[in-house]
Amino acid sequence: MSALKVFSILLLCCVAYSVCYDYKTALTDSLLFYEAQRSGKLPSDQRVTWRKDSALNDKGNSGEDLTGGYYDAGDFVKFGFPMAYTITVLSWGVIDYADIYTSTGNLEYARKAIKWGTDYFLKAHVSENEFYGQVGEGSSDHSYWGRPEDMTMARPAYKITTSAPGSDLAGETAAALAAASIVFKTANSSYSATLLTHAKQLFNFANTYRGIYSQSISDASSFYSSSSYADELVWAAVWLYKATQDSSYLTKAESLYQEGNLQYSNGGFDWDTKTSGVEILMSDISSNTIHKTKAKSYLDYMVNNQQKTPKGLLYIDQWGTLRHATNVAFLLLQAVKLGIGDSTYTTMAKSQVDYALGSTGFSYVIGYGSSYPTHAQHRSSSCPDAPATCDWNTYNGQQANAHVLYGGMVGGPDSNDGYTDVRSDYVHNEVACDYNAAYQGALAALIKLGVS
Ligand SMILES: *[C@@H]1O[C@H](CO)[C@@H](O)[C@H](O)[C@H]1NC(C)=O
């Protein structure tokens, strides 16, 4: 089917059922969500002004400045592994849809969202083979309900080293810095070069000193346990190739792919598992047609065989159903861009994003539409402005969150489209930096396709 025909059909649906979606507003709001997640000293152009400076004493074991970066989700731990994935995937969208970011007035905000992560990664990369992968301790952080501006619990910092390695964490961070170096290539060439230098060092660290980061940073294992580092090593080499055009990285990617025996599973693409994303990127840069075949068979499976809720949401995992569904949507749209997919991919991708935005009558994106979550599990937005008290009574109260966390997409419904808007349900009603990353890219891709 021609692109024009797809466009006409989608336009017809939009007019006939009068369910058009404002992807531009959703994209703009998603960048506001990232502002709300900022840790550290906030800049003068901060738009989410109910957030203030916080965690200004975040330090490494030798006193290194580790302020900045992003709070992970509804909590205030800075988990490096999902944060790096977030920056890689956000960058992917900005690289491929820079024109859309520009035309919607979001390019500068998107660059700042990426730089908020990369500035922190540069600080955390304290020497060639040493990288801080977490600040804050899971259980003490989670036993606190209140504003990040007021927290007083100890925030220990944890690093990977040659004797306690983490190839997944170092690899994903290398990917993030390499991808971000492309974003900044013309906007700030010296910054771009700095990002690339650190990306190369972190890739060497990842590749030379092999290990699973959540065994080295054991506190992360209860929250973001990594299943393997084989995918991140390939993913990092791929992004380094894209950033440098140095064919040795492509060769490295192919050999690491063989060595790691990368096999996509029919599960999701997420902070832990990048194999399906690797296949899409390799389809573009490798002459080996196996990648295109595998990318297509993964996505065909998603479209035709993956479990779906009665209302059509891809159901991959109970945790963050919408994140998984919109991650797949982004990959489907990337495949379409590469000429691998057809209109069934576009239709499926659009239906997943539209589900998030309210096709069932309820929007799962905070502040979007007329009916959306008002009790998301999210500490900072739940709190009224200081000096009002904010504690577990606030959490337990029936009242709505005090601030509208524009753009944050909650976990989403269960396998039967069921959902309850309560703060206690972190499985379905929490937000997270990683949830919004590919979703934001999918919004840009849909705007690019001219559908609504
Ligand atoms: C480039 O980035 C560096 C590092 O953050 C910054 O100090 C500098 O002002 C930036 N330059 C431009 C032109 O934005």
Tab-separated table of C-alpha atoms and ligand atoms in Angstrom, residues 115 119 187-188 190-191, ligand 1:
chain	number	residue	atom	x	y	z
A	115	LYS	CA	22.304	16.771	28.084
A	119	ASP	CA	26.394	15.812	31.807
A	187	ALA	CA	24.933	21.994	17.799
A	188	ASN	CA	28.052	21.800	19.968
A	190	SER	CA	33.338	20.205	21.250
A	191	TYR	CA	30.736	18.725	23.582
B	1	LIG	C1	28.923	23.285	24.543
B	1	LIG	O1	28.862	22.457	25.703
B	1	LIG	C2	29.690	22.887	26.752
B	1	LIG	C3	29.671	21.821	27.834
B	1	LIG	O2	28.424	21.694	28.410
B	1	LIG	C4	29.225	24.243	27.239
B	1	LIG	O3	30.047	24.701	28.280
B	1	LIG	C5	29.231	25.227	26.083
B	1	LIG	O4	28.657	26.436	26.486
B	1	LIG	C6	28.446	24.670	24.902
B	1	LIG	N1	28.585	25.511	23.753
B	1	LIG	C7	27.559	25.923	23.039
B	1	LIG	C8	27.881	26.740	21.842
B	1	LIG	O5	26.398	25.653	23.331
